[in-house]
Short mmCIF file of C-alpha atoms in Angstrom, two decimals:
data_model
loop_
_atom_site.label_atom_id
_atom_site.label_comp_id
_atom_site.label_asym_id
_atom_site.label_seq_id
_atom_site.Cartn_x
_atom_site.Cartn_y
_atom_site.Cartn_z
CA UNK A 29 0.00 0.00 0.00
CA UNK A 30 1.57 3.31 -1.28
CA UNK A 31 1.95 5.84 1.82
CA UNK A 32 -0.13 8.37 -0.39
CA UNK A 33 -0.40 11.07 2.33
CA UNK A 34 -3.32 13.41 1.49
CA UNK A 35 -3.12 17.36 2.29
CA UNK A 36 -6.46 18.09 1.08
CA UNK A 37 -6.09 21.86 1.65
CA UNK A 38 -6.68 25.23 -0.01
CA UNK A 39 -4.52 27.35 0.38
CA UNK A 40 -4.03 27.26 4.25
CA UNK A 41 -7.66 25.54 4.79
CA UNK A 42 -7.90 21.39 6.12
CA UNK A 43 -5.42 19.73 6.63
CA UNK A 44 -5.61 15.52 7.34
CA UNK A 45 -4.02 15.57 10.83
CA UNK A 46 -3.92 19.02 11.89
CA UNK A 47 -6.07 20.67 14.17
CA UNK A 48 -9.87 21.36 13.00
CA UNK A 49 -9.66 24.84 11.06
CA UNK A 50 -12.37 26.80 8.90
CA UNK A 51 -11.50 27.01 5.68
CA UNK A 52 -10.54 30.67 4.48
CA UNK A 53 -13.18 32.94 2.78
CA UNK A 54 -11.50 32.43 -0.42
CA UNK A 55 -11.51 29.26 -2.14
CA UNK A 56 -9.02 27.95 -4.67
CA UNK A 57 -8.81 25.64 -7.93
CA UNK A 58 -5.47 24.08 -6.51
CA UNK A 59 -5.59 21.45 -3.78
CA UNK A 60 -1.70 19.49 -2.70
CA UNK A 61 -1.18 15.95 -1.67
CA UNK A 62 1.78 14.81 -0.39
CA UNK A 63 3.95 11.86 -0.84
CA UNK A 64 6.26 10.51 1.92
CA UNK A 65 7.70 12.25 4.70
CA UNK A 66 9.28 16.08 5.10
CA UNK A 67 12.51 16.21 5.33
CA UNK A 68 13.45 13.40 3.28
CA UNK A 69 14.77 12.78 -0.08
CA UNK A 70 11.99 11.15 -1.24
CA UNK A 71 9.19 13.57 -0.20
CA UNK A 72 7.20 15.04 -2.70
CA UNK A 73 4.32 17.27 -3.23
CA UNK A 74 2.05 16.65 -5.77
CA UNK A 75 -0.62 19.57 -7.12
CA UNK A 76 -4.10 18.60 -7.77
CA UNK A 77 -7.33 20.37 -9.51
CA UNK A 78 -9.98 20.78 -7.00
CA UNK A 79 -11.78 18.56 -9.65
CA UNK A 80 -9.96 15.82 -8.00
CA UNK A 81 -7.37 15.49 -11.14
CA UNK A 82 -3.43 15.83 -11.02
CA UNK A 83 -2.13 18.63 -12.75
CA UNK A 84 1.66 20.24 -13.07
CA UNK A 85 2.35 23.12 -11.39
CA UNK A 86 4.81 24.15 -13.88
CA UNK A 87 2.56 23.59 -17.04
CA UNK A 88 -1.15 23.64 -15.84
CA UNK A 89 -1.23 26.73 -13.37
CA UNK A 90 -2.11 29.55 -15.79
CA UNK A 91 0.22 32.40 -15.60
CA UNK A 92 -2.14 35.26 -15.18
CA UNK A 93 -4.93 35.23 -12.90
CA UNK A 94 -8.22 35.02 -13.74
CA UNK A 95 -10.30 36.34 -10.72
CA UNK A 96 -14.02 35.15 -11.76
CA UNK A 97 -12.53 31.56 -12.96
CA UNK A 98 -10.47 30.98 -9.66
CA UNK A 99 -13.43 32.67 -7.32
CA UNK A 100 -10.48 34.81 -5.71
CA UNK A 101 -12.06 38.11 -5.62
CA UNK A 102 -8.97 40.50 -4.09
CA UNK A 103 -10.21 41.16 -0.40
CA UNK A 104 -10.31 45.00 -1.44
CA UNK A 105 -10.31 46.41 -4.75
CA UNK A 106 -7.58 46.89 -6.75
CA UNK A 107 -7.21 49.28 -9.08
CA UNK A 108 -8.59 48.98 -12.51
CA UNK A 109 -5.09 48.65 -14.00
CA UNK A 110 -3.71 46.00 -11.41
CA UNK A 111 -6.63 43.52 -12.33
CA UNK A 112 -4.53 43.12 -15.43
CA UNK A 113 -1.29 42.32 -13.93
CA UNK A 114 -2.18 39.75 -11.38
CA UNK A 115 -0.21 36.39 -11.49
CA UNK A 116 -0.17 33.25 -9.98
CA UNK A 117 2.64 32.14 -7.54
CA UNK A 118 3.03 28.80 -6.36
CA UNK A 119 5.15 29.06 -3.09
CA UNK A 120 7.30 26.48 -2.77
CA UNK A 121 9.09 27.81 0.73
CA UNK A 122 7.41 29.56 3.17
CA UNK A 123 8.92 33.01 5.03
CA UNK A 124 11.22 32.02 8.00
CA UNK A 125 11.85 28.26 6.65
CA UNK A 126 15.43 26.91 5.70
CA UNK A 127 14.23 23.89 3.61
CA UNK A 128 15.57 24.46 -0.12
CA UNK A 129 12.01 23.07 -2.07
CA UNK A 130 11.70 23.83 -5.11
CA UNK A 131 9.38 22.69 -8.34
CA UNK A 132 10.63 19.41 -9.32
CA UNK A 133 11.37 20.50 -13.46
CA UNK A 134 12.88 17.48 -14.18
CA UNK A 135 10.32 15.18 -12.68
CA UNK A 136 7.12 14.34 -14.63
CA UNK A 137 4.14 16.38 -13.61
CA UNK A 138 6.68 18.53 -11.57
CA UNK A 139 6.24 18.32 -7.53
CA UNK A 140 7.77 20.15 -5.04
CA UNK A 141 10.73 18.06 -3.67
CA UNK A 142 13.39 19.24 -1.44
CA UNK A 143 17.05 19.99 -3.30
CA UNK A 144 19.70 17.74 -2.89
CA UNK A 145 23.22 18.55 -2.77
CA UNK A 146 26.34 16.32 -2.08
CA UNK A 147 24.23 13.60 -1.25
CA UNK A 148 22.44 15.12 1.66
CA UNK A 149 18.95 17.25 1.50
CA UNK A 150 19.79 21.28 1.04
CA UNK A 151 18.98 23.97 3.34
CA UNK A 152 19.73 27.64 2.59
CA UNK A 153 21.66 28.64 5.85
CA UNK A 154 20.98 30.99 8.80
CA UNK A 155 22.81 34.28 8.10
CA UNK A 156 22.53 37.00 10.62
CA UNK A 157 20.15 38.83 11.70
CA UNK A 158 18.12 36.53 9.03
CA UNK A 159 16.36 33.32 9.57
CA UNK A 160 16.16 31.27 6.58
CA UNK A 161 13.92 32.81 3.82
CA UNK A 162 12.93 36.57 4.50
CA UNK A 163 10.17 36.41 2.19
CA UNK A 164 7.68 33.35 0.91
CA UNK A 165 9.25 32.33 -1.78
CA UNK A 166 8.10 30.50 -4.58
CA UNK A 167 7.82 30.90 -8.90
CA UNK A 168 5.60 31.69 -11.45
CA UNK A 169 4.14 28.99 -13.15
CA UNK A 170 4.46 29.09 -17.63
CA UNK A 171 7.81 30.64 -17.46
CA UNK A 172 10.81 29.62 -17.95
CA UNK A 173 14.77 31.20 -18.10
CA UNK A 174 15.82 29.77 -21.11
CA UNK A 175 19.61 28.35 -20.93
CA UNK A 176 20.11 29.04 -24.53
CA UNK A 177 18.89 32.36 -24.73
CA UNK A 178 21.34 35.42 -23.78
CA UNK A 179 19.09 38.17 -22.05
CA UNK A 180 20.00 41.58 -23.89
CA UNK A 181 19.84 43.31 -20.50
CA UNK A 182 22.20 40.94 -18.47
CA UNK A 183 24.24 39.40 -21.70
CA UNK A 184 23.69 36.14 -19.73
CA UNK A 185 21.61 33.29 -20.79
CA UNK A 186 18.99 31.98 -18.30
CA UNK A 187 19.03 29.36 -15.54
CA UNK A 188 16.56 27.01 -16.65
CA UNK A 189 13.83 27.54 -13.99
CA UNK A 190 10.75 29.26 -13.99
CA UNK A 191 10.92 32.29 -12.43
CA UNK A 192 11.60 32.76 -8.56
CA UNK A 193 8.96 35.23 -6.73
CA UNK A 194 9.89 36.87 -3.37
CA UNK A 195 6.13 37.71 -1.98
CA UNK A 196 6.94 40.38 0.59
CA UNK A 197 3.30 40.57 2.54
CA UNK A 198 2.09 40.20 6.27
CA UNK A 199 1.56 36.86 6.31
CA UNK A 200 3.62 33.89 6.08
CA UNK A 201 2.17 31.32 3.37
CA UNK A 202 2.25 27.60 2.95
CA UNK A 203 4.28 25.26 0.86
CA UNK A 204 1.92 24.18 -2.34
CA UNK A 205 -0.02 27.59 -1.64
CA UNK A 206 -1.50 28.90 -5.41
CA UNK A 207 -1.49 32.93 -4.53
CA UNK A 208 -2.66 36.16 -6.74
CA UNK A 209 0.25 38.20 -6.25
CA UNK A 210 0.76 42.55 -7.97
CA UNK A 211 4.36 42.25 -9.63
CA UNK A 212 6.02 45.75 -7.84
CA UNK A 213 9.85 45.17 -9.32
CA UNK A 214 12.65 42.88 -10.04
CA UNK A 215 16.22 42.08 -9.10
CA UNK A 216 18.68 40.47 -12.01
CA UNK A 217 20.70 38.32 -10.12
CA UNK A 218 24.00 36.47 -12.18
CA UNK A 219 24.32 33.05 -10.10
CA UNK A 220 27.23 31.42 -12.49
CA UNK A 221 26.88 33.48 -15.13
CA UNK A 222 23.30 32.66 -15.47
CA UNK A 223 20.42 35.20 -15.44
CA UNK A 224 18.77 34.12 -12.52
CA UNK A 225 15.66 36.78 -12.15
CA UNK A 226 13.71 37.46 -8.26
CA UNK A 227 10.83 38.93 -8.77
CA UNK A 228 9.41 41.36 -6.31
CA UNK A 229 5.83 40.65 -5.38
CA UNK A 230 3.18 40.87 -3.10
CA UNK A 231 -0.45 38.75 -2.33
CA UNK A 232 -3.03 40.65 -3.36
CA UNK A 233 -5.04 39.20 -0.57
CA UNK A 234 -2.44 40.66 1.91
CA UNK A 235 -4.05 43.16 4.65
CA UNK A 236 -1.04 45.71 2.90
CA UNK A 237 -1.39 44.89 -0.56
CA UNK A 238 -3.30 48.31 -1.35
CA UNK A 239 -0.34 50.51 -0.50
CA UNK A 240 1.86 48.53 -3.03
CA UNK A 241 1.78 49.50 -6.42
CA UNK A 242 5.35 49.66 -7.63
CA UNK A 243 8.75 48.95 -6.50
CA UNK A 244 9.15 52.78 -4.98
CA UNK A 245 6.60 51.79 -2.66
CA UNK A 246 8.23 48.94 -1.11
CA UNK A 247 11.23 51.23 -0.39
CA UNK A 248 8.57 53.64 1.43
CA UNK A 249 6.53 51.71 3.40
CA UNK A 250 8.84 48.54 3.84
CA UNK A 251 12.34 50.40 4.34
CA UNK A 252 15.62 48.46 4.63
CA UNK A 253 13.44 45.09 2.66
CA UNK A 254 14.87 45.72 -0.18
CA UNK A 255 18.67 46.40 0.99
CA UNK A 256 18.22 43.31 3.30
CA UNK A 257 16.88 40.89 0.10
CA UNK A 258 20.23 42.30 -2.21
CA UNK A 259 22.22 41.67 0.69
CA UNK A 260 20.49 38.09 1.44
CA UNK A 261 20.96 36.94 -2.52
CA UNK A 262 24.73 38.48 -2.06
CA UNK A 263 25.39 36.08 0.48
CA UNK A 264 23.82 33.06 1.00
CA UNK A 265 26.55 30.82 -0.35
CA UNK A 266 29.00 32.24 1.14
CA UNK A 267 29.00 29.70 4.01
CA UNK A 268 28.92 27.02 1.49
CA UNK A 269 32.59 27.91 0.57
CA UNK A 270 31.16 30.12 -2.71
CA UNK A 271 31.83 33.57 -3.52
CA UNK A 272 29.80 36.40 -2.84
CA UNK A 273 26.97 36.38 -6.06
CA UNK A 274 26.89 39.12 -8.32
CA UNK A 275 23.79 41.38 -9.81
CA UNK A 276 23.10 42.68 -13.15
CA UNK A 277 22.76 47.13 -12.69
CA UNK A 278 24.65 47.13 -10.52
CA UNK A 279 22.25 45.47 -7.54
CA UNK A 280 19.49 48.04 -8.83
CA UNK A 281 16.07 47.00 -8.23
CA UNK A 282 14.08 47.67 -11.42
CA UNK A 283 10.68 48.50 -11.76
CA UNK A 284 7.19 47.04 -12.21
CA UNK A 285 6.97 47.61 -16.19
CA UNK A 286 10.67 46.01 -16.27
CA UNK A 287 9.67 43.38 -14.77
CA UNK A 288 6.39 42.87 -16.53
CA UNK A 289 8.26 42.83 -19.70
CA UNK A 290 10.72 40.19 -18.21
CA UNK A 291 7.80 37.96 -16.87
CA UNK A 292 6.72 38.20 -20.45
CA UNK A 293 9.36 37.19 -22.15
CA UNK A 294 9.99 34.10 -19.87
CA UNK A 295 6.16 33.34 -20.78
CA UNK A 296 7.04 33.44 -24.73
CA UNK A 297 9.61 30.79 -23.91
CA UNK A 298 7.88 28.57 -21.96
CA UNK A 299 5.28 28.12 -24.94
CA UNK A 300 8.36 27.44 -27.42
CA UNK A 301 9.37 24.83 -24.74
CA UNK A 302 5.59 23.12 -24.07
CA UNK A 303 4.68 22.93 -27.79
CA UNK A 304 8.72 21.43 -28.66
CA UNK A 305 9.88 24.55 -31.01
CA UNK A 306 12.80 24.22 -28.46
CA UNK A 307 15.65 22.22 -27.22
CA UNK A 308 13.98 21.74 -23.32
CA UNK A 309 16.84 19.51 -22.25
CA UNK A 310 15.60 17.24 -19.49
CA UNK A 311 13.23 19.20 -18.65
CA UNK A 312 9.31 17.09 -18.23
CA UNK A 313 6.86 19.45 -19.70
CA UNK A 314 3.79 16.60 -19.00
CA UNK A 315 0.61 18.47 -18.60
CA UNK A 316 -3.13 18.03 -18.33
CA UNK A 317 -4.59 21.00 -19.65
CA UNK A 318 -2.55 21.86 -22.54
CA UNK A 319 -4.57 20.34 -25.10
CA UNK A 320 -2.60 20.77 -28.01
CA UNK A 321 1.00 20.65 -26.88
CA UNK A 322 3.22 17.14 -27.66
CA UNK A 323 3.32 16.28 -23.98
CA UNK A 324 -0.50 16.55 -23.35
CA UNK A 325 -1.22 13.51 -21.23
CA UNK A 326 -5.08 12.26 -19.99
CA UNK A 327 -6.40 12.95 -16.58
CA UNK A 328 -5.49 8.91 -15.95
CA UNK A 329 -2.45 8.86 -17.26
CA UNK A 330 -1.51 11.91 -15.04
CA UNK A 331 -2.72 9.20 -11.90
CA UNK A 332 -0.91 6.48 -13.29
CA UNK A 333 2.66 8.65 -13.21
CA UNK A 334 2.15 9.23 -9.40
CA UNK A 335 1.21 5.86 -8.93
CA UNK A 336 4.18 4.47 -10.28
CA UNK A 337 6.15 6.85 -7.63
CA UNK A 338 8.04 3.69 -5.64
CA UNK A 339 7.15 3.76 -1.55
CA UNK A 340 8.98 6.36 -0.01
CA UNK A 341 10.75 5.84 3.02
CA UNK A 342 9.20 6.99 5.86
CA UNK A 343 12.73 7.43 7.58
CA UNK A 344 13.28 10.87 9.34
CA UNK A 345 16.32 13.06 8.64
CA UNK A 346 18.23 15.01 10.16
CA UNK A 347 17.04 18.50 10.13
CA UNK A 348 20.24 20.06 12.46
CA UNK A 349 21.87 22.36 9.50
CA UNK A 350 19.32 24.18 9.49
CA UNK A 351 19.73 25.82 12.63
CA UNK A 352 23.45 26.93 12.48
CA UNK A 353 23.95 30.16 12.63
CA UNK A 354 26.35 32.08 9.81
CA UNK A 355 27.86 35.60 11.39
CA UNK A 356 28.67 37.31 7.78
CA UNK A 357 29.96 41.25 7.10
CA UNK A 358 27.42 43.63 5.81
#
């Protein structure tokens, strides 16, 4: 018997063996199930349609939002222009966690597993004042930084992800949460001479979301986040034994229509890469909603792939490195 363990939850509604909690006002189209045990190599977390179905969270998670479709009226009005630029994020690591998850691209139907590195599951380190992410962090799904492509603003090609979100509201999300999020900026980070973008965002659900607008307004009413997130991405490796990372503009955080026309680019190349104009490497672009791409698979063929996921252990591990503590100049 597969240990199939179910987190039937929206957003942060039920959970199977949590404590009995209303479900939030807002309901959502995604639903997560998970797959052996947290903090183990093995762990995974699929994404499901609240139809029931399994669905990629790379592939099948539109891009934009669509409001009346996904029943996620913003909690108060945005304005008129803003209902054009929300986007899904699927947050793969909530604010204040160490846990390196990330969209499994390589994997068919693409969970959220935990990295690995040398052998032994990754987790980004403790670097003072921080502790572990300073944002919820997650990507936008139908994107992708194309490894063959050379950006014309960073003159480095891309890092063969989808595109990493930094949600900076009030609250601290859950891992497999689907969120609206207003795009407010970007940062162009170079990790190995790779184009590796952060986008600035923030829910638009969030109790502060109608003060944000652009990235000039994080600077105002959130002062010091942005210094602290160039100075987080500067040094986060640094107790691996790597050197400090490098930025494109000099560390400049650029603004909403920048990033909008980054987001949008990353979107023209994940269509190349779904419908095979493009080398995708190892990437699995298997979907369920894509009707007419080459890697369209049925609803039961999308079961049959995570039934043929072998038992996981159910084998604890260690979860120590995460709580070292890295003392790091400014």
């Amino acid at each position: 018997m597969r240990a199939l363990l179910p987190l039937l939850s929206v957003g942060r509604g039920w959970r199977v063996g949590a404590a009995a909690r209303p479900p939030r006002r807002v309901m959502s189209l995604y639903r997560t199930e998970e797959l052996g045990h947290p903090r183990s190599q093995d762990y995974r977390l699929f994404f499901k349609h609240v139809a029931g179905h399994y669905i990629s969270p790379f592939h099948d998670i539109p891009l934009k939002a669509d409001c009346k479709e996904e029943h996620d009226i913003p909690r108060k009005k945005a304005r008129n222009d803003e209902y054009k630029n929300l986007f899904n994020m699927v947050v793969e690591i909530p604010r204040w966690t160490n846990a390196k998850m990330e969209i499994a691209t390589e994997e068919p139907l693409n969970p959220i597993k935990q990295d690995i590195k040398n052998g032994k599951l990754r987790y980004t380190p403790n670097i003072f004042p921080h502790k572990g992410y300073i944002w919820n962090y997650g990507a936008l799904p139908q994107t992708w930084e194309d490894p063959h492509l050379r950006d014309k603003s960073t003159d480095c090609c891309g890092d063969n992800d989808p595109i990493d979100v930094c949600e900076i509201g009030s609250k601290v999300l859950s891992r497999g949460d689907v969120v609206h999020v207003k795009i407010l900026g970007t940062l162009a980070l170079i990790d190995q001479s790779e184009t590796d973008w952060k986008i600035i965002a923030i829910n638009v659900n969030d109790p502060e979301a109608e003060k944000f607008h652009d990235i000039d307004d994080v600077k105002k009413f959130k002062p010091g986040y942005l210094e602290a997130t160039l100075n987080w991405f500067r040094l986060y490796k640094v107790p691996d034994g790597k050197p400090e990372n490098k930025f494109a503009f000099n560390g400049e955080f650029k603004n909403k229509a920048f990033a909008l026309e980054v987001i949008n680019s990353a979107h023209e190349r994940w269509k190349e890469m779904v419908m095979k104009k493009c080398d995708k490497g190892a990437i699995s672009c298997v979907n369920v909603h894509i009707c007419d791409s080459p890697f369209h698979c049925t609803m039961e063929e999308a079961r049959s792939l995570v039934e043929s996921v072998p038992t996981p252990s159910m084998n604890k591990e260690s979860n120590a490195e995460e709580e070292v503590w890295h003392f790091l100049p400014n």
